Amino acid sequence: MNQLRVSSGRVLRPDGRVERADVAVDRDEGTIRAVGSPDEVDDTLDGAAAEALDASGSLVIPGLVNAHTHVAMTLLRGYADDKPLDPWLREDIWPAEAELTPDDVEAGAELGAVEMIRSGTTAFADMYFAMDRVADAVDRAGLRARLGHGVVTVGKDDADARADVEESLAVARELDGAADGRIRTAFMPHSLTTVGEEFLREGVAEAREAGVPVHLHANETTDEVEPIVEERGERPIAYADDLDALGPDDFFAHGVHVDDSEIDRLAAAGTAVVHCPASNMKLASGMAPVQRLREGGVTVALGTDGAASNNDLDLFDEMRDAAMLGKLAADDASAVPAEAVVEMATQGGADALNLPGGRIEEGAAADLAVVDLDAPHLTPVHDPVSHLAYAARGSDVRHTVCDGQVLMRDREVLTLNAEAVQKRAAAAASDLVDRVESA
Amino acid sequence: MNQLRVSSGRVLRPDGRVERADVAVDRDEGTIRAVGSPDEVDDTLDGAAAEALDASGSLVIPGLVNAHTHVAMTLLRGYADDKPLDPWLREDIWPAEAELTPDDVEAGAELGAVEMIRSGTTAFADMYFAMDRVADAVDRAGLRARLGHGVVTVGKDDADARADVEESLAVARELDGAADGRIRTAFMPHSLTTVGEEFLREGVAEAREAGVPVHLHANETTDEVEPIVEERGERPIAYADDLDALGPDDFFAHGVHVDDSEIDRLAAAGTAVVHCPASNMKLASGMAPVQRLREGGVTVALGTDGAASNNDLDLFDEMRDAAMLGKLAADDASAVPAEAVVEMATQGGADALNLPGGRIEEGAAADLAVVDLDAPHLTPVHDPVSHLAYAARGSDVRHTVCDGQVLMRDREVLTLNAEAVQKRAAAAASDLVDRVESA
């Protein structure tokens, strides 16, 4: 057996307890074989030498899950800030995206992969274009992902719109199971207002047939809610239900402006919501009712959204933002506590994306991160779970493991050449700006 | 001349421009002698060898200013979270603080100093107790600070209350000018509701006589506003004005629940507000109207508040929080842009605290930080000011300089033994918990 041992750390268990334990990993299977005392772990290993990852002074946590992003937008990090959503998209982001080549998308996806690995993220959901190139980057990086081509039909003629839907369905069918099964897919209409009803209806029906879930932006701003209410006399989540787009494997990004009836409907359907607190603040979209969503029984995950509205892919920031914004939204300092955001970033993400991982337990996928707690800003350690939510940052991650493979050891990314990736992305971004300016 | 040269970086100038420049520092004077091209800087140096700090691939910024904290509360980082302000104080924080010894305060202050130096902060305002021990830590650390003993008189008999006021005045008189002038002081009544009117009136009058400013918590929660309005028929800032506590060198923490009349009054008086976004979110205190404060002409600085309600002392987090929360508060994604929060964390802090620093220009105090921009999460660099606000974190700081002295070089703190400080603080925190539990 090809083995890995994560030794001498404290381990965050699925029930929220933190205990001293070693973790034995079966690298061939990509699964956790045992979690227990050094002796217990010895018994499960077959005597052959195991690769060791030192976790002394550290906390072993499930690999974090970034459940909504547009990863190649790393190239647009800091490109345009401090503008409302609509002019930001029309004046800055869409013109830049119009110039993005598949090579650029791959360069941006690799940069995002490096950033995620360095900050302990092992799985993500991505809605963008040139998804075969994103898949290549995911494959090389060793990450897990649920990928989809984002569909927009408004402003397109019928043929172009239909082609966009077909592209999304083709990506969903063809990439599903790629990278030794680490890549899964979804049909990804951009939102309920940017894709016409007939395209939504047809696309969802075909997605069901293909056995892939649906991922879209929902209820992000009031501008996304009001037109639907006016036109249809029903709220967006009811409309999604009408479209058969509200299934137990589907997951919606944002859910900022959802009312109680929509929370009930999401919970009943088992559709997850991906909370993106940084993006919602930065674009002044509003405060998602995270405490009410959770109390209502909705699975809530965390997402960074694209790096242009965040401006990073660091789930530690997102946990902190979610805990703090959730309190403000609920007007209650006890709302959305530390353990809730840690659960959202791990189990919630894996459940929303219906991907392995999210829990450190026997038989689970060996997706984990080792967080160094031996640092001034993490001293003292009264409560390691509090530190994950409020004080740790991505740079505190020492090692990252996905599917049993070590992606980063002692802060060095092993699967990608981080320096080359960074240089390539910087050059691509610089060329992109030149093209946009001369367009 | 004892010289320091910060070479090959880009420099953030007081007007917000970023330009390639070297910085020459006169270490004897603790001031910036020149900012310019390598040749220009050569001309200002006197030919003797200068110590060099490499800033290639980096951005040289003014040392950040943490304008409101309780630094020794680092010992209570993560000790109690996710509770509303009142039970959190009564059940957790005050019982723990009752057990804090002067040794503990020094240990916590040293830990905070290490954390601040590592994250590019060079000056802070501190309201706590055992302030002589905080001053010792500041002196050794090489930081700048405005220190004061926090006064609370509610629940105390007249003699104890008076003694607390006297202690604050004595600290303000005796420590002013300590650490070669790097320590200044203030009279620090805790707030307008926790200190009785006669004590406020007397203390402020004596502070004026002693020539020290006033620092207090104001308008942090509605619970702090309503009793004043009910009892006096005027808002807190008007009451502060009545007390003569609204001067041009005074600075108030929080200012969450201020109305337009109070904004006008603060602006007219020249009293600064220290915005503490993380604490305001974590305690669900509310959203300060930062955009309106700034438009109204109020000097706004940034503070972390204590590490128990944050849970770190990293001004990069605070800049990001301020930019994002400020947009939500204004319901406008163009409010509180990146350049505003950078200004608040630098010039705004220095102005609020009336301390040298905050600007990289000839003749200014040589308080600066060098931020490494060569990292995946800071790639590409479309706009370095955006990165300061949205993507950089404390761990990106390479070098920290205060008063011309290098406090950290290549991420190694030089003035304090970071490892020993961390150990001492961890032990003090552990002992503290034991004492609280057996009390």
Short mmCIF file of C-alpha atoms in Angstrom, two decimals, chain B:
data_model
loop_
_atom_site.label_atom_id
_atom_site.label_comp_id
_atom_site.label_asym_id
_atom_site.label_seq_id
_atom_site.Cartn_x
_atom_site.Cartn_y
_atom_site.Cartn_z
CA MET B 1 25.15 60.35 9.62
CA ASN B 2 23.70 56.98 10.56
CA GLN B 3 21.83 56.10 7.40
CA LEU B 4 19.28 53.65 6.07
CA ARG B 5 18.34 53.21 2.45
CA VAL B 6 15.18 51.48 1.27
CA SER B 7 16.01 50.62 -2.30
CA SER B 8 14.48 49.44 -5.56
CA GLY B 9 10.86 49.49 -4.49
CA ARG B 10 7.75 51.36 -5.44
CA VAL B 11 6.67 53.99 -2.95
CA LEU B 12 3.15 55.04 -1.97
CA ARG B 13 3.20 58.84 -1.80
CA PRO B 14 0.90 60.97 0.37
CA ASP B 15 -1.25 61.94 -2.64
CA GLY B 16 -1.94 58.27 -3.40
CA ARG B 17 0.42 58.00 -6.36
CA VAL B 18 2.76 55.02 -6.51
CA GLU B 19 6.20 55.68 -7.99
CA ARG B 20 9.50 53.88 -8.30
CA ALA B 21 11.79 55.49 -5.75
CA ASP B 22 14.40 54.88 -3.12
CA VAL B 23 13.95 56.25 0.37
CA ALA B 24 16.85 57.67 2.38
CA VAL B 25 16.46 57.70 6.14
CA ASP B 26 18.42 59.64 8.73
CA ARG B 27 18.42 57.17 11.59
CA ASP B 28 19.77 59.65 14.13
CA GLU B 29 16.87 61.98 13.49
CA GLY B 30 14.40 59.17 12.77
CA THR B 31 13.23 61.02 9.69
CA ILE B 32 12.98 60.57 5.95
CA ARG B 33 15.71 62.56 4.27
CA ALA B 34 14.76 62.01 0.65
CA VAL B 35 12.41 60.10 -1.62
CA GLY B 36 13.51 59.88 -5.22
CA SER B 37 15.50 58.17 -7.92
CA PRO B 38 18.61 56.23 -6.85
CA ASP B 39 20.75 59.16 -8.03
CA GLU B 40 18.72 61.71 -6.16
CA VAL B 41 18.97 59.61 -3.03
CA ASP B 42 22.74 59.19 -3.53
CA ASP B 43 23.08 62.95 -3.50
CA THR B 44 21.35 63.29 -0.16
CA LEU B 45 23.34 60.57 1.55
CA ASP B 46 26.72 61.74 2.75
CA GLY B 47 28.79 59.02 1.15
CA ALA B 48 29.11 56.88 4.26
CA ALA B 49 27.79 53.35 3.96
CA ALA B 50 24.07 53.11 4.57
CA GLU B 51 22.28 50.06 5.91
CA ALA B 52 20.13 48.79 3.05
CA LEU B 53 16.66 47.35 3.00
CA ASP B 54 15.79 45.68 -0.27
CA ALA B 55 12.35 46.65 -1.55
CA SER B 56 12.51 45.11 -5.01
CA GLY B 57 9.18 43.66 -6.11
CA SER B 58 7.68 45.45 -3.14
CA LEU B 59 5.64 48.46 -2.17
CA VAL B 60 6.95 50.87 0.46
CA ILE B 61 4.08 52.26 2.50
CA PRO B 62 3.81 54.39 5.61
CA GLY B 63 3.80 52.30 8.77
CA LEU B 64 0.20 51.45 9.54
CA VAL B 65 -1.52 53.02 12.53
CA ASN B 66 -3.79 50.98 14.79
CA ALA B 67 -5.70 53.87 16.32
CA HIS B 68 -7.75 51.96 18.86
CA THR B 69 -6.85 48.77 20.67
CA HIS B 70 -6.42 47.17 24.07
CA VAL B 71 -3.19 45.46 23.20
CA ALA B 72 -2.77 43.14 26.19
CA MET B 73 -6.08 41.51 25.24
CA THR B 74 -4.03 39.37 22.87
CA LEU B 75 -3.99 36.99 25.87
CA LEU B 76 -7.77 36.67 25.43
CA ARG B 77 -7.67 36.06 21.66
CA GLY B 78 -10.29 33.39 21.00
CA TYR B 79 -11.06 33.07 24.71
CA ALA B 80 -14.76 33.81 24.22
CA ASP B 81 -16.47 34.45 20.90
CA ASP B 82 -19.89 34.63 19.38
CA LYS B 83 -21.64 36.35 22.26
CA PRO B 84 -23.40 39.72 22.45
CA LEU B 85 -21.36 42.58 23.97
CA ASP B 86 -23.02 42.67 27.38
CA PRO B 87 -22.86 38.97 28.41
CA TRP B 88 -19.48 38.66 26.69
CA LEU B 89 -18.09 41.44 28.90
CA ARG B 90 -19.84 40.34 32.11
CA GLU B 91 -19.45 36.58 31.85
CA ASP B 92 -16.13 36.26 30.08
CA ILE B 93 -13.97 39.32 29.57
CA TRP B 94 -14.31 41.21 32.86
CA PRO B 95 -13.81 38.10 35.05
CA ALA B 96 -10.69 37.27 33.05
CA GLU B 97 -9.41 40.84 33.19
CA ALA B 98 -9.94 40.85 36.97
CA GLU B 99 -7.27 38.15 37.15
CA LEU B 100 -4.78 39.88 34.83
CA THR B 101 -1.57 40.88 36.61
CA PRO B 102 0.83 43.62 35.47
CA ASP B 103 3.13 40.82 34.30
CA ASP B 104 0.31 39.44 32.18
CA VAL B 105 -0.34 42.87 30.69
CA GLU B 106 3.31 43.17 29.75
CA ALA B 107 3.32 39.68 28.23
CA GLY B 108 0.19 40.47 26.22
CA ALA B 109 1.55 43.84 25.13
CA GLU B 110 4.78 42.26 23.92
CA LEU B 111 2.83 39.65 21.97
CA GLY B 112 0.73 42.40 20.42
CA ALA B 113 3.86 44.38 19.59
CA VAL B 114 5.35 41.40 17.77
CA GLU B 115 2.12 40.85 15.90
CA MET B 116 1.89 44.51 14.89
CA ILE B 117 5.51 44.73 13.76
CA ARG B 118 5.07 41.59 11.69
CA SER B 119 2.03 43.07 9.97
CA GLY B 120 3.51 46.51 9.26
CA THR B 121 1.97 48.53 12.07
CA THR B 122 4.30 51.09 13.60
CA ALA B 123 2.01 53.10 15.88
CA PHE B 124 -1.03 52.41 18.00
CA ALA B 125 -3.33 53.87 20.61
CA ASP B 126 -3.89 51.75 23.68
CA MET B 127 -6.48 52.01 26.42
CA TYR B 128 -5.92 49.54 29.24
CA PHE B 129 -4.38 49.30 32.70
CA ALA B 130 -0.90 48.64 34.11
CA MET B 131 0.15 51.09 31.43
CA ASP B 132 3.71 51.43 32.74
CA ARG B 133 4.19 47.82 31.68
CA VAL B 134 2.66 48.49 28.26
CA ALA B 135 5.05 51.41 27.94
CA ASP B 136 7.99 49.13 28.74
CA ALA B 137 6.91 46.79 25.95
CA VAL B 138 6.48 49.68 23.49
CA ASP B 139 9.91 51.01 24.41
CA ARG B 140 11.64 47.68 23.82
CA ALA B 141 9.63 46.96 20.66
CA GLY B 142 10.61 50.30 19.14
CA LEU B 143 7.02 51.21 18.29
CA ARG B 144 5.22 54.50 18.69
CA ALA B 145 2.10 54.71 20.82
CA ARG B 146 -0.41 56.95 22.47
CA LEU B 147 -1.20 55.27 25.78
CA GLY B 148 -3.80 55.82 28.46
CA HIS B 149 -5.30 54.18 31.50
CA GLY B 150 -8.98 53.38 30.88
CA VAL B 151 -11.32 54.81 33.51
CA VAL B 152 -14.63 53.24 34.59
CA THR B 153 -16.53 54.78 37.49
CA VAL B 154 -19.96 53.13 37.31
CA GLY B 155 -20.39 50.62 40.10
CA LYS B 156 -17.55 52.13 42.10
CA ASP B 157 -17.76 54.18 45.29
CA ASP B 158 -16.64 57.77 45.12
CA ALA B 159 -13.11 57.14 46.40
CA ASP B 160 -12.43 54.28 43.99
CA ALA B 161 -13.87 56.22 41.10
CA ARG B 162 -11.74 59.25 41.91
CA ALA B 163 -8.67 57.07 42.25
CA ASP B 164 -9.29 55.63 38.80
CA VAL B 165 -9.52 59.12 37.28
CA GLU B 166 -6.35 60.13 39.12
CA GLU B 167 -4.57 57.04 37.84
CA SER B 168 -5.47 57.92 34.26
CA LEU B 169 -4.26 61.49 34.72
CA ALA B 170 -1.07 60.34 36.43
CA VAL B 171 -0.31 57.92 33.57
CA ALA B 172 -1.02 60.67 31.05
CA ARG B 173 1.36 63.06 32.82
CA GLU B 174 4.14 60.66 33.69
CA LEU B 175 4.50 58.56 30.56
CA ASP B 176 4.17 61.41 28.08
CA GLY B 177 7.41 61.64 26.15
CA ALA B 178 8.75 58.26 27.30
CA ALA B 179 10.74 55.97 24.99
CA ASP B 180 12.68 58.90 23.53
CA GLY B 181 9.44 60.66 22.77
CA ARG B 182 7.86 57.74 20.92
CA ILE B 183 5.26 57.39 23.68
CA ARG B 184 2.61 60.05 24.05
CA THR B 185 -0.42 59.78 26.25
CA ALA B 186 -4.08 60.65 26.64
CA PHE B 187 -6.71 60.82 29.34
CA MET B 188 -8.94 57.85 28.58
CA PRO B 189 -12.37 57.63 30.19
CA HIS B 190 -13.85 54.36 28.92
CA SER B 191 -17.04 55.93 27.58
CA LEU B 192 -19.69 58.55 28.23
CA THR B 193 -21.97 55.99 29.91
CA THR B 194 -19.43 54.13 32.06
CA VAL B 195 -17.89 57.25 33.60
CA GLY B 196 -20.03 59.62 35.68
CA GLU B 197 -20.49 63.22 34.57
CA GLU B 198 -18.58 64.85 37.39
CA PHE B 199 -15.59 62.57 36.83
CA LEU B 200 -15.66 63.22 33.12
CA ARG B 201 -15.86 66.97 33.69
CA GLU B 202 -13.04 67.05 36.23
CA GLY B 203 -10.83 64.64 34.32
CA VAL B 204 -11.17 66.47 31.03
CA ALA B 205 -10.40 69.79 32.70
CA GLU B 206 -7.24 68.36 34.21
CA ALA B 207 -6.28 66.72 30.91
CA ARG B 208 -6.55 70.11 29.21
CA GLU B 209 -4.34 71.61 31.86
CA ALA B 210 -1.80 68.81 31.41
CA GLY B 211 -1.93 69.28 27.63
CA VAL B 212 -2.99 65.70 26.83
CA PRO B 213 -5.89 64.73 24.58
CA VAL B 214 -8.97 62.69 25.40
CA HIS B 215 -9.72 59.25 23.97
CA LEU B 216 -12.93 57.33 24.69
CA HIS B 217 -15.44 54.92 23.17
CA ALA B 218 -18.38 56.81 21.69
CA ASN B 219 -21.61 55.75 19.99
CA GLU B 220 -20.45 52.14 19.68
CA THR B 221 -23.88 50.59 20.25
CA THR B 222 -27.41 51.96 20.52
CA ASP B 223 -27.21 51.01 24.22
CA GLU B 224 -24.57 53.68 24.56
CA VAL B 225 -26.62 56.31 22.76
CA GLU B 226 -30.15 55.91 24.07
CA PRO B 227 -29.51 56.39 27.81
CA ILE B 228 -27.74 59.67 27.08
CA VAL B 229 -30.54 60.89 24.83
CA GLU B 230 -33.15 59.90 27.41
CA GLU B 231 -31.37 61.39 30.38
CA ARG B 232 -30.03 64.56 28.79
CA GLY B 233 -32.14 65.21 25.74
CA GLU B 234 -29.01 65.42 23.63
CA ARG B 235 -26.93 62.98 21.60
CA PRO B 236 -23.59 61.67 22.92
CA ILE B 237 -21.40 63.87 20.74
CA ALA B 238 -23.28 66.97 21.94
CA TYR B 239 -22.81 65.76 25.52
CA ALA B 240 -19.09 65.27 24.85
CA ASP B 241 -18.99 68.83 23.55
CA ASP B 242 -20.68 70.06 26.76
CA LEU B 243 -17.98 68.26 28.72
CA ASP B 244 -15.27 70.06 26.71
CA ALA B 245 -14.19 66.59 25.52
CA LEU B 246 -14.48 67.40 21.83
CA GLY B 247 -11.17 68.98 20.93
CA PRO B 248 -9.02 68.94 17.80
CA ASP B 249 -6.52 66.48 19.33
CA ASP B 250 -9.16 64.18 20.82
CA PHE B 251 -10.16 60.95 19.11
CA PHE B 252 -13.15 58.73 19.69
CA ALA B 253 -13.40 55.01 18.99
CA HIS B 254 -16.24 53.48 16.97
CA GLY B 255 -18.73 56.23 16.07
CA VAL B 256 -21.11 53.59 14.75
CA HIS B 257 -24.40 55.24 15.68
CA VAL B 258 -23.75 58.90 14.85
CA ASP B 259 -26.34 61.06 13.17
CA ASP B 260 -25.72 63.95 10.78
CA SER B 261 -25.76 66.54 13.55
CA GLU B 262 -23.03 64.60 15.33
CA ILE B 263 -20.99 64.25 12.14
CA ASP B 264 -21.17 68.02 11.69
CA ARG B 265 -20.15 68.58 15.29
CA LEU B 266 -17.20 66.18 15.05
CA ALA B 267 -16.04 67.84 11.84
CA ALA B 268 -16.34 71.34 13.28
CA ALA B 269 -14.40 70.33 16.38
CA GLY B 270 -11.72 68.45 14.46
CA THR B 271 -12.23 65.38 16.65
CA ALA B 272 -11.27 62.17 14.87
CA VAL B 273 -13.24 58.93 14.76
CA VAL B 274 -11.50 55.56 14.89
CA HIS B 275 -13.48 53.07 12.84
CA CYS B 276 -13.23 49.47 14.08
CA PRO B 277 -15.10 47.47 11.44
CA ALA B 278 -14.17 43.94 12.55
CA SER B 279 -15.17 44.55 16.14
CA ASN B 280 -18.39 46.27 15.06
CA MET B 281 -19.32 43.28 12.94
CA LYS B 282 -18.23 40.60 15.40
CA LEU B 283 -20.18 42.18 18.26
CA ALA B 284 -23.08 43.03 15.89
CA SER B 285 -22.76 46.67 16.96
CA GLY B 286 -23.73 48.01 13.55
CA MET B 287 -22.25 49.74 10.51
CA ALA B 288 -20.50 53.07 10.98
CA PRO B 289 -21.36 55.62 8.26
CA VAL B 290 -17.76 55.92 7.13
CA GLN B 291 -18.53 57.45 3.77
CA ARG B 292 -20.70 60.14 5.38
CA LEU B 293 -18.11 60.79 8.10
CA ARG B 294 -15.43 61.33 5.47
CA GLU B 295 -17.66 63.43 3.23
CA GLY B 296 -18.60 65.45 6.29
CA GLY B 297 -14.97 66.32 6.90
CA VAL B 298 -14.27 64.09 9.88
CA THR B 299 -10.80 62.54 10.14
CA VAL B 300 -11.36 58.78 10.16
CA ALA B 301 -8.70 56.34 11.35
CA LEU B 302 -8.78 52.56 11.67
CA GLY B 303 -8.48 50.39 14.76
CA THR B 304 -8.58 46.69 15.43
CA ASP B 305 -10.06 47.09 18.91
CA GLY B 306 -8.85 44.35 21.28
CA ALA B 307 -7.87 40.94 19.94
CA ALA B 308 -10.78 39.37 21.83
CA SER B 309 -13.24 41.02 19.44
CA ASN B 310 -11.38 40.80 16.15
CA ASN B 311 -9.34 38.43 16.68
CA ASP B 312 -6.05 39.85 15.46
CA LEU B 313 -4.16 43.13 15.27
CA ASP B 314 -3.68 43.08 11.50
CA LEU B 315 -4.46 46.43 9.87
CA PHE B 316 -4.61 44.80 6.43
CA ASP B 317 -7.72 42.93 7.60
CA GLU B 318 -9.08 46.20 8.92
CA MET B 319 -8.54 48.02 5.62
CA ARG B 320 -10.37 45.27 3.76
CA ASP B 321 -13.17 45.18 6.31
CA ALA B 322 -13.53 48.95 6.23
CA ALA B 323 -13.72 49.09 2.43
CA MET B 324 -16.27 46.30 2.27
CA LEU B 325 -18.43 47.28 5.24
CA GLY B 326 -18.34 50.91 4.20
CA LYS B 327 -19.94 49.97 0.88
CA LEU B 328 -22.66 47.98 2.58
CA ALA B 329 -23.34 50.81 5.03
CA ALA B 330 -23.63 53.31 2.18
CA ASP B 331 -25.50 50.84 -0.06
CA ASP B 332 -23.03 51.94 -2.73
CA ALA B 333 -20.19 49.86 -4.14
CA SER B 334 -18.25 53.01 -4.97
CA ALA B 335 -18.19 54.19 -1.34
CA VAL B 336 -15.04 53.92 0.80
CA PRO B 337 -12.71 52.94 -2.06
CA ALA B 338 -9.32 51.34 -1.69
CA GLU B 339 -7.43 54.63 -1.57
CA ALA B 340 -9.70 55.84 1.24
CA VAL B 341 -9.00 52.90 3.54
CA VAL B 342 -5.27 53.10 2.84
CA GLU B 343 -5.40 56.77 3.76
CA MET B 344 -7.38 55.96 6.92
CA ALA B 345 -4.81 53.35 7.99
CA THR B 346 -1.88 55.71 7.45
CA GLN B 347 -2.45 59.49 7.35
CA GLY B 348 -5.79 59.22 9.12
CA GLY B 349 -4.26 57.26 11.98
CA ALA B 350 -1.29 59.56 12.40
CA ASP B 351 -3.58 62.61 12.30
CA ALA B 352 -6.09 61.10 14.74
CA LEU B 353 -3.38 60.19 17.21
CA ASN B 354 -1.41 63.37 16.53
CA LEU B 355 1.74 61.29 16.19
CA PRO B 356 4.53 61.58 13.60
CA GLY B 357 4.34 59.24 10.61
CA GLY B 358 1.63 58.30 8.15
CA ARG B 359 3.29 59.86 5.10
CA ILE B 360 6.38 59.01 3.09
CA GLU B 361 7.83 62.39 2.30
CA GLU B 362 10.95 64.38 3.02
CA GLY B 363 11.14 65.44 6.64
CA ALA B 364 8.43 63.05 7.85
CA ALA B 365 9.06 60.45 10.52
CA ALA B 366 10.75 57.35 9.11
CA ASP B 367 7.88 55.00 9.96
CA LEU B 368 7.31 52.60 7.08
CA ALA B 369 6.57 49.05 6.01
CA VAL B 370 7.74 47.19 2.92
CA VAL B 371 5.05 44.95 1.45
CA ASP B 372 6.13 42.05 -0.77
CA LEU B 373 3.97 42.07 -3.89
CA ASP B 374 5.67 39.02 -5.41
CA ALA B 375 3.14 36.37 -4.39
CA PRO B 376 0.46 34.38 -6.18
CA HIS B 377 -2.39 36.03 -4.27
CA LEU B 378 -1.02 39.46 -5.29
CA THR B 379 -0.56 38.56 -8.97
CA PRO B 380 -1.12 40.38 -11.28
CA VAL B 381 -0.48 43.90 -10.00
CA HIS B 382 -2.95 46.06 -11.91
CA ASP B 383 -3.16 48.47 -8.98
CA PRO B 384 -0.96 48.19 -5.89
CA VAL B 385 -3.30 50.37 -3.82
CA SER B 386 -6.16 47.96 -4.53
CA HIS B 387 -3.92 45.13 -3.33
CA LEU B 388 -3.21 46.92 -0.06
CA ALA B 389 -6.92 47.23 0.59
CA TYR B 390 -8.29 43.98 -0.76
CA ALA B 391 -5.71 41.27 -1.31
CA ALA B 392 -2.61 41.77 0.85
CA ARG B 393 -2.40 40.44 4.38
CA GLY B 394 -0.10 41.11 7.29
CA SER B 395 2.15 38.21 6.35
CA ASP B 396 3.10 40.00 3.13
CA VAL B 397 5.12 42.57 5.08
CA ARG B 398 8.89 42.01 4.70
CA HIS B 399 10.40 44.90 6.64
CA THR B 400 9.09 47.32 9.25
CA VAL B 401 10.80 50.57 10.24
CA CYS B 402 9.79 52.97 13.00
CA ASP B 403 11.51 56.20 13.96
CA GLY B 404 14.32 55.22 11.58
CA GLN B 405 15.00 51.94 13.37
CA VAL B 406 14.52 48.61 11.58
CA LEU B 407 12.07 46.65 13.74
CA MET B 408 11.74 43.75 11.30
CA ARG B 409 14.03 42.73 8.47
CA ASP B 410 13.14 39.94 6.04
CA ARG B 411 10.26 38.91 8.30
CA GLU B 412 12.49 38.56 11.36
CA VAL B 413 11.58 40.82 14.28
CA LEU B 414 14.81 42.41 15.54
CA THR B 415 13.76 44.36 18.59
CA LEU B 416 12.02 41.59 20.50
CA ASN B 417 12.69 37.86 20.65
CA ALA B 418 9.47 36.77 18.96
CA GLU B 419 9.77 33.16 20.02
CA ALA B 420 10.35 33.99 23.67
CA VAL B 421 7.54 36.54 23.61
CA GLN B 422 5.16 33.98 22.14
CA LYS B 423 6.09 31.37 24.75
CA ARG B 424 5.74 33.78 27.62
CA ALA B 425 2.33 34.93 26.39
CA ALA B 426 1.08 31.38 25.89
CA ALA B 427 2.14 30.46 29.42
CA ALA B 428 0.57 33.61 30.87
CA ALA B 429 -2.70 32.90 29.05
CA SER B 430 -2.76 29.34 30.26
CA ASP B 431 -2.12 30.38 33.88
CA LEU B 432 -4.78 33.04 33.54
CA VAL B 433 -7.40 30.52 32.47
CA ASP B 434 -6.49 28.33 35.45
CA ARG B 435 -6.91 31.26 37.83
CA VAL B 436 -10.22 32.30 36.29
CA GLU B 437 -11.56 28.77 36.51
CA SER B 438 -10.57 28.38 40.15
CA ALA B 439 -11.73 31.90 41.12
#
